[in-house]
Tab-separated table of C-alpha atoms in Angstrom:
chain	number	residue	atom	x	y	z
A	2	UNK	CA	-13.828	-5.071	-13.911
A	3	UNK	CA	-14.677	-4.774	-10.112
A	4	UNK	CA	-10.879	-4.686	-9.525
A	5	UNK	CA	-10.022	-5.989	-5.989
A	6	UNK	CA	-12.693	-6.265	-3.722
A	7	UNK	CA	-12.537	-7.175	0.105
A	8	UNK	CA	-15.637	-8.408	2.768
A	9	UNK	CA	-16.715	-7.306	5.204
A	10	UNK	CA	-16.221	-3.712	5.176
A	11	UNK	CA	-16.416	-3.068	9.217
A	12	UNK	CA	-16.221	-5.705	11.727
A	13	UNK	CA	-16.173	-5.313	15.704
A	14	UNK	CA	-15.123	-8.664	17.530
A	15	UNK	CA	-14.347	-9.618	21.109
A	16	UNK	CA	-10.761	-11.055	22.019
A	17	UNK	CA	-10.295	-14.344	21.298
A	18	UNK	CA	-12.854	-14.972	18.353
A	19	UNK	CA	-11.857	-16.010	14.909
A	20	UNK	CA	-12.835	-14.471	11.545
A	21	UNK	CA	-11.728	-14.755	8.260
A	22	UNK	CA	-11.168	-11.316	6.019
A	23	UNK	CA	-11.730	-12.587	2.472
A	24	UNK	CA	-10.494	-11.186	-1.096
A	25	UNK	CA	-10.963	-11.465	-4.521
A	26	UNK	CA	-9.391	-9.806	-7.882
A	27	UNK	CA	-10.550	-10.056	-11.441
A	28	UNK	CA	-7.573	-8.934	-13.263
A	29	UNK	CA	-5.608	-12.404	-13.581
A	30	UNK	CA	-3.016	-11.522	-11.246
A	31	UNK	CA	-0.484	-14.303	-9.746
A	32	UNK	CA	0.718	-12.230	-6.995
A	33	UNK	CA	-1.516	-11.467	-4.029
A	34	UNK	CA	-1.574	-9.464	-0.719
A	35	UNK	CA	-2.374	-8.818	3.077
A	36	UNK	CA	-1.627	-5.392	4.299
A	37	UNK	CA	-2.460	-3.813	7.777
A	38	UNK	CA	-2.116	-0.045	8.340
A	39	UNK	CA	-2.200	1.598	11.523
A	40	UNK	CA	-2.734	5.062	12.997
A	41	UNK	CA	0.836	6.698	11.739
A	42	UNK	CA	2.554	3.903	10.418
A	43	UNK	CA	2.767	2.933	6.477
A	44	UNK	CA	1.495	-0.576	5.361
A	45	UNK	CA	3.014	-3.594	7.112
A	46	UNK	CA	3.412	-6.946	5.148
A	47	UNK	CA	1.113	-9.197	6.834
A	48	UNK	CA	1.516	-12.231	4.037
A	49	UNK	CA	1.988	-12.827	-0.255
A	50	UNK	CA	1.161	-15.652	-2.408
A	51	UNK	CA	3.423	-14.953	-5.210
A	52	UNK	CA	1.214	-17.966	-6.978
A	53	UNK	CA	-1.831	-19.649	-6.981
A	54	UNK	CA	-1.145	-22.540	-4.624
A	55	UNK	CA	2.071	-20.637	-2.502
A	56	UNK	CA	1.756	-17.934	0.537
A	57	UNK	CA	4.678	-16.821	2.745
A	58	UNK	CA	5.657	-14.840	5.502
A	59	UNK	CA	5.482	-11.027	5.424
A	60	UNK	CA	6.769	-8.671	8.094
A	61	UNK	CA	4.169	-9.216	10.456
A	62	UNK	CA	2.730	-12.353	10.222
A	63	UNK	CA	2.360	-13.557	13.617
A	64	UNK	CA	-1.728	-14.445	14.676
A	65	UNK	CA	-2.489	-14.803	11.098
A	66	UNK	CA	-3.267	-17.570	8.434
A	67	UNK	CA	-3.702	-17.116	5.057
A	68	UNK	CA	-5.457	-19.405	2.040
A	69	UNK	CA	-4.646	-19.358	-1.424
A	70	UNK	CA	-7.619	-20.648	-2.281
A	71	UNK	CA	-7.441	-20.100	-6.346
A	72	UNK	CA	-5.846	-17.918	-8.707
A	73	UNK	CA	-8.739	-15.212	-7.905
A	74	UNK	CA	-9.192	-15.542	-4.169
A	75	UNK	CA	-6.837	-14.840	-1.211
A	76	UNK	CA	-7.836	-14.876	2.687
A	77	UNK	CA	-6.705	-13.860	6.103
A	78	UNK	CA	-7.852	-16.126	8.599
A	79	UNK	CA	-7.463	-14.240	12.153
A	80	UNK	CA	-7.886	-17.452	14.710
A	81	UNK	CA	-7.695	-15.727	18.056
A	82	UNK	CA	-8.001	-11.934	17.682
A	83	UNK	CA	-5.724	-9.596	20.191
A	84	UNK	CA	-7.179	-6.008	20.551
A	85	UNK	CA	-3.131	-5.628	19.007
A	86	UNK	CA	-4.946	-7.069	15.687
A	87	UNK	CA	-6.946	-3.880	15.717
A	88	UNK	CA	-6.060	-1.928	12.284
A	89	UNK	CA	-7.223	-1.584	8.565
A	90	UNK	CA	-6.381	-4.480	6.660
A	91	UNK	CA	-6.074	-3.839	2.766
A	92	UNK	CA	-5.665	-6.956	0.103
A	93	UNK	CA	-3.409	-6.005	-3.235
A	94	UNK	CA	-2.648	-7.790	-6.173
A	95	UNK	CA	-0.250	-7.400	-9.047
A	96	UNK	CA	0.877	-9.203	-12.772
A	97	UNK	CA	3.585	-10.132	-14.015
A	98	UNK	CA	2.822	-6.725	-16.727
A	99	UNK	CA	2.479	-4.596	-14.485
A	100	UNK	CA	5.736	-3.193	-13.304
A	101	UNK	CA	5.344	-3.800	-9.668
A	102	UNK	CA	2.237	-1.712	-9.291
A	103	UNK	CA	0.040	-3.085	-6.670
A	104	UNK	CA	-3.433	-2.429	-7.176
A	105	UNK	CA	-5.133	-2.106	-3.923
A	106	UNK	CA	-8.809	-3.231	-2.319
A	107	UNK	CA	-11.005	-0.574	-0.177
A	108	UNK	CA	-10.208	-1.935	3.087
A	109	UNK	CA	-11.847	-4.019	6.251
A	110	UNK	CA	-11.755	-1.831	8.893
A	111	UNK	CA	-11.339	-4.193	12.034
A	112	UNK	CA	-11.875	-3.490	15.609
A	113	UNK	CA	-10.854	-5.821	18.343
A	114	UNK	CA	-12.290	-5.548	22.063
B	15	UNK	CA	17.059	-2.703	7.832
B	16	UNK	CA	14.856	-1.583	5.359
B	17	UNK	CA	12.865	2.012	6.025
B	18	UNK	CA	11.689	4.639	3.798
B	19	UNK	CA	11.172	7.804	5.799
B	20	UNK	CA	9.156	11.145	4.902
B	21	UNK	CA	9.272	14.884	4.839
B	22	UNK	CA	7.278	16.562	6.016
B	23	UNK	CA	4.413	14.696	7.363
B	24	UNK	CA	2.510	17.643	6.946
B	25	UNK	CA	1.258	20.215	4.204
B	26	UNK	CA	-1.613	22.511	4.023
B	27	UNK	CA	-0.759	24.727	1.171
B	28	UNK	CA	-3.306	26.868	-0.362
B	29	UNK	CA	-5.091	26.302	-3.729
B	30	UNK	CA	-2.849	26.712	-6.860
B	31	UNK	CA	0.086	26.634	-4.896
B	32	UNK	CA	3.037	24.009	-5.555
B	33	UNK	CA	3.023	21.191	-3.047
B	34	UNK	CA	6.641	19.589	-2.659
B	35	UNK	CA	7.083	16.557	-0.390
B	36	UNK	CA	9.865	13.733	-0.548
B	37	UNK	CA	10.716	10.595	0.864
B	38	UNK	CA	14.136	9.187	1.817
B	39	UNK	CA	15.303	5.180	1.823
B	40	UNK	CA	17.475	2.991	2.908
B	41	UNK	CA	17.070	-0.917	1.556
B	42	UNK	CA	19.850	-4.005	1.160
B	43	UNK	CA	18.259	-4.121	-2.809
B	44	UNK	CA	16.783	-1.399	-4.832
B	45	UNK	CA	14.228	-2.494	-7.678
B	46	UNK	CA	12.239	0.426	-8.302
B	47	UNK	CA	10.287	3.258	-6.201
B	48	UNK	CA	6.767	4.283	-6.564
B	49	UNK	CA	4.234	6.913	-5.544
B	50	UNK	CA	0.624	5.979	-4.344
B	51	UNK	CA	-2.145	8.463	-3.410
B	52	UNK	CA	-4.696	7.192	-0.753
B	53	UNK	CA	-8.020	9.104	-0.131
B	54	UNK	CA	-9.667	8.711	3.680
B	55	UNK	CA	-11.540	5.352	3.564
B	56	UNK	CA	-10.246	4.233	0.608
B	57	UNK	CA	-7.074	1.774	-0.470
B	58	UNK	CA	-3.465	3.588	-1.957
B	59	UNK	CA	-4.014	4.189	-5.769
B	60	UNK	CA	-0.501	3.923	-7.754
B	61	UNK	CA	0.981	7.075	-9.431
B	62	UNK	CA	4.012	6.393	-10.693
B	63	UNK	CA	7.030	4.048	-10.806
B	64	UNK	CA	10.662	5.319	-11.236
B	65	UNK	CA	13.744	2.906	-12.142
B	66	UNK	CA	16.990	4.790	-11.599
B	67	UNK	CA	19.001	7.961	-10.065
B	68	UNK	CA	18.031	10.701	-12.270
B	69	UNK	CA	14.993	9.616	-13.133
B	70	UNK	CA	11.852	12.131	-13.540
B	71	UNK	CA	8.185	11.632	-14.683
B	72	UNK	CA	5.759	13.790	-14.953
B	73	UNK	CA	2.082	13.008	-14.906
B	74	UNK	CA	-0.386	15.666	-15.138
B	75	UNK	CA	0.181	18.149	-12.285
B	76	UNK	CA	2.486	15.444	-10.812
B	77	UNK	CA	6.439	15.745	-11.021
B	78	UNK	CA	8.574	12.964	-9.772
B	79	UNK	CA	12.300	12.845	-9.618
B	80	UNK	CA	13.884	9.845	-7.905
B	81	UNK	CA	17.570	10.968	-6.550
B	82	UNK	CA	19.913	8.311	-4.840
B	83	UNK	CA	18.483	7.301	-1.765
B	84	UNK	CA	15.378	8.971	-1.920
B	85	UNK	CA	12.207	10.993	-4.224
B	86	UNK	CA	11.053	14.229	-4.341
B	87	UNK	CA	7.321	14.902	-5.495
B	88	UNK	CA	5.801	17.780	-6.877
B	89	UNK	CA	1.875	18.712	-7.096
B	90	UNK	CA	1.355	22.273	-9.319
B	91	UNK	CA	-1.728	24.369	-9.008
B	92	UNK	CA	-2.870	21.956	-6.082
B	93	UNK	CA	-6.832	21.684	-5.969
B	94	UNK	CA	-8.620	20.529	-2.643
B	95	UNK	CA	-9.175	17.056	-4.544
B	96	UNK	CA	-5.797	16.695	-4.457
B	97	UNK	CA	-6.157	16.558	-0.365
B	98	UNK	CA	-4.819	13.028	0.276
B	99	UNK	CA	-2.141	11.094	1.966
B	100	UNK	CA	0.905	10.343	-0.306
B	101	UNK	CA	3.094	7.137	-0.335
B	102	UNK	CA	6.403	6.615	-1.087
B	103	UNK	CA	7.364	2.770	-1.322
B	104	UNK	CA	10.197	1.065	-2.566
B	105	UNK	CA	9.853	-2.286	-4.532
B	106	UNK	CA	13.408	-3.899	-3.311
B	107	UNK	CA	14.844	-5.730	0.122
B	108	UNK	CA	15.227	-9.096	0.679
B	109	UNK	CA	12.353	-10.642	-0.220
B	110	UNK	CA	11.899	-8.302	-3.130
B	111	UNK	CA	8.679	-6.564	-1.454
B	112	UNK	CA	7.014	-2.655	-1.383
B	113	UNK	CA	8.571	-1.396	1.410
B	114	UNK	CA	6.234	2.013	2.300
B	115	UNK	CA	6.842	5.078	4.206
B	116	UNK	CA	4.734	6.597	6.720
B	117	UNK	CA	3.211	9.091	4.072
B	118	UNK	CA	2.837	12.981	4.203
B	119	UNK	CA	-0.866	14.191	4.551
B	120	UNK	CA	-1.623	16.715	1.828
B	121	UNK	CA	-4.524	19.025	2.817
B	122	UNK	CA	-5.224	21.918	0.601
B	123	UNK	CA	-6.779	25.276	1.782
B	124	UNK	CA	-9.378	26.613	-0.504
């Protein structure tokens, strides 16, 4: 099992372009993720999809989008980036047997200009 | 509104001592409260998940008690691979979310 993996990695873009983080788990989870941490500050709800075919609102969800796009696969679309939007976004999923825990992706590490 | 705090932000103890952090919360509904480790560059890995006052767990070199309003963690015989930031986040609120803390940043001194 790969787990939860995220793409890209790294990615630098100039204010006002679009890009879409995408993520994908293998562990038949319902419940999905978007996370953003920043210098000092714990992870911030960006959005959840508590099922394949719902998302909602997190803490922080304003300038993002978010597809559900099937049970495995769950993106943040960024339509205008803000150099604000600058952070580490990290994708999590959980199941219904696993207590809660959230098992956690490595990370896109975006930079906005 | 919801918060979970830390203390201390900090540690650098030396190897093989104990490390002792904790974490302090305040939400409008408790669930449960867990412990994730997160290694520079890399996503939080869960430790443990504790259900009620009084509760403790221990997992290898890892004690957990979780008290009222808060959790104190314990790391014996700390090893530099233990260096890592530590999470506390409650699974409660409004909407039923992981609420996390800020962390404390564990740094062991060979």
């Amino acid at each position: 099992n790969a787990g939860v993996t995220q793409t890209p990695k790294f990615q630098v873009l100039k204010t006002g372009q679009s890009m879409t983080l995408q993520c994908a788990q293998d562990m038949n989870h319902n419940s999905m993720y978007w996370y953003r941490q920043d210098p000092g500050m714990g992870l911030r709800l960006i959005y959840y999809s508590a099922s394949e075919g719902t998302t909602d609102k997190g803490e922080v969800p304003n300038g993002y989008n978010v597809s559900r796009l099937n049970k495995r696969e769950f993106s943040l679309r960024l339509e205008s980036a803000a150099p604000s939007q600058t952070s580490v976004y990290f994708c999590a999923s959980n199941g219904r047997w696993t207590g809660n825990e959230q098992f956690f992706g490595p990370g896109t590490r975006l930079t906005v200009l | 509104e919801n918060q979970v705090e830390h203390s201390p932000h900090f540690l650098g103890p030396q190897q093989g001592d104990v490390a002792s952090m904790s974490c302090t919360y305040s939400v409008s509904r408790f669930n449960n409260l867990q412990w994730y480790r997160q290694n520079t560059g890399m996503g939080p890995k869960h430790l443990l998940s504790m259900y009620s006052a009084g509760y403790e767990k221990q997992k290898g070199r890892l004690n957990a008690t979780l008290l009222k309003n808060g959790s104190s963690l314990y790391i014996t015989a700390v090893q530099p691979e233990d260096s890592a930031t530590y999470f506390c986040a409650v699974y409660g609120g409004a909407t039923n979310k992981l609420i996390f803390g800020t962390g404390t940043l564990l740094a062991v001194q060979p």
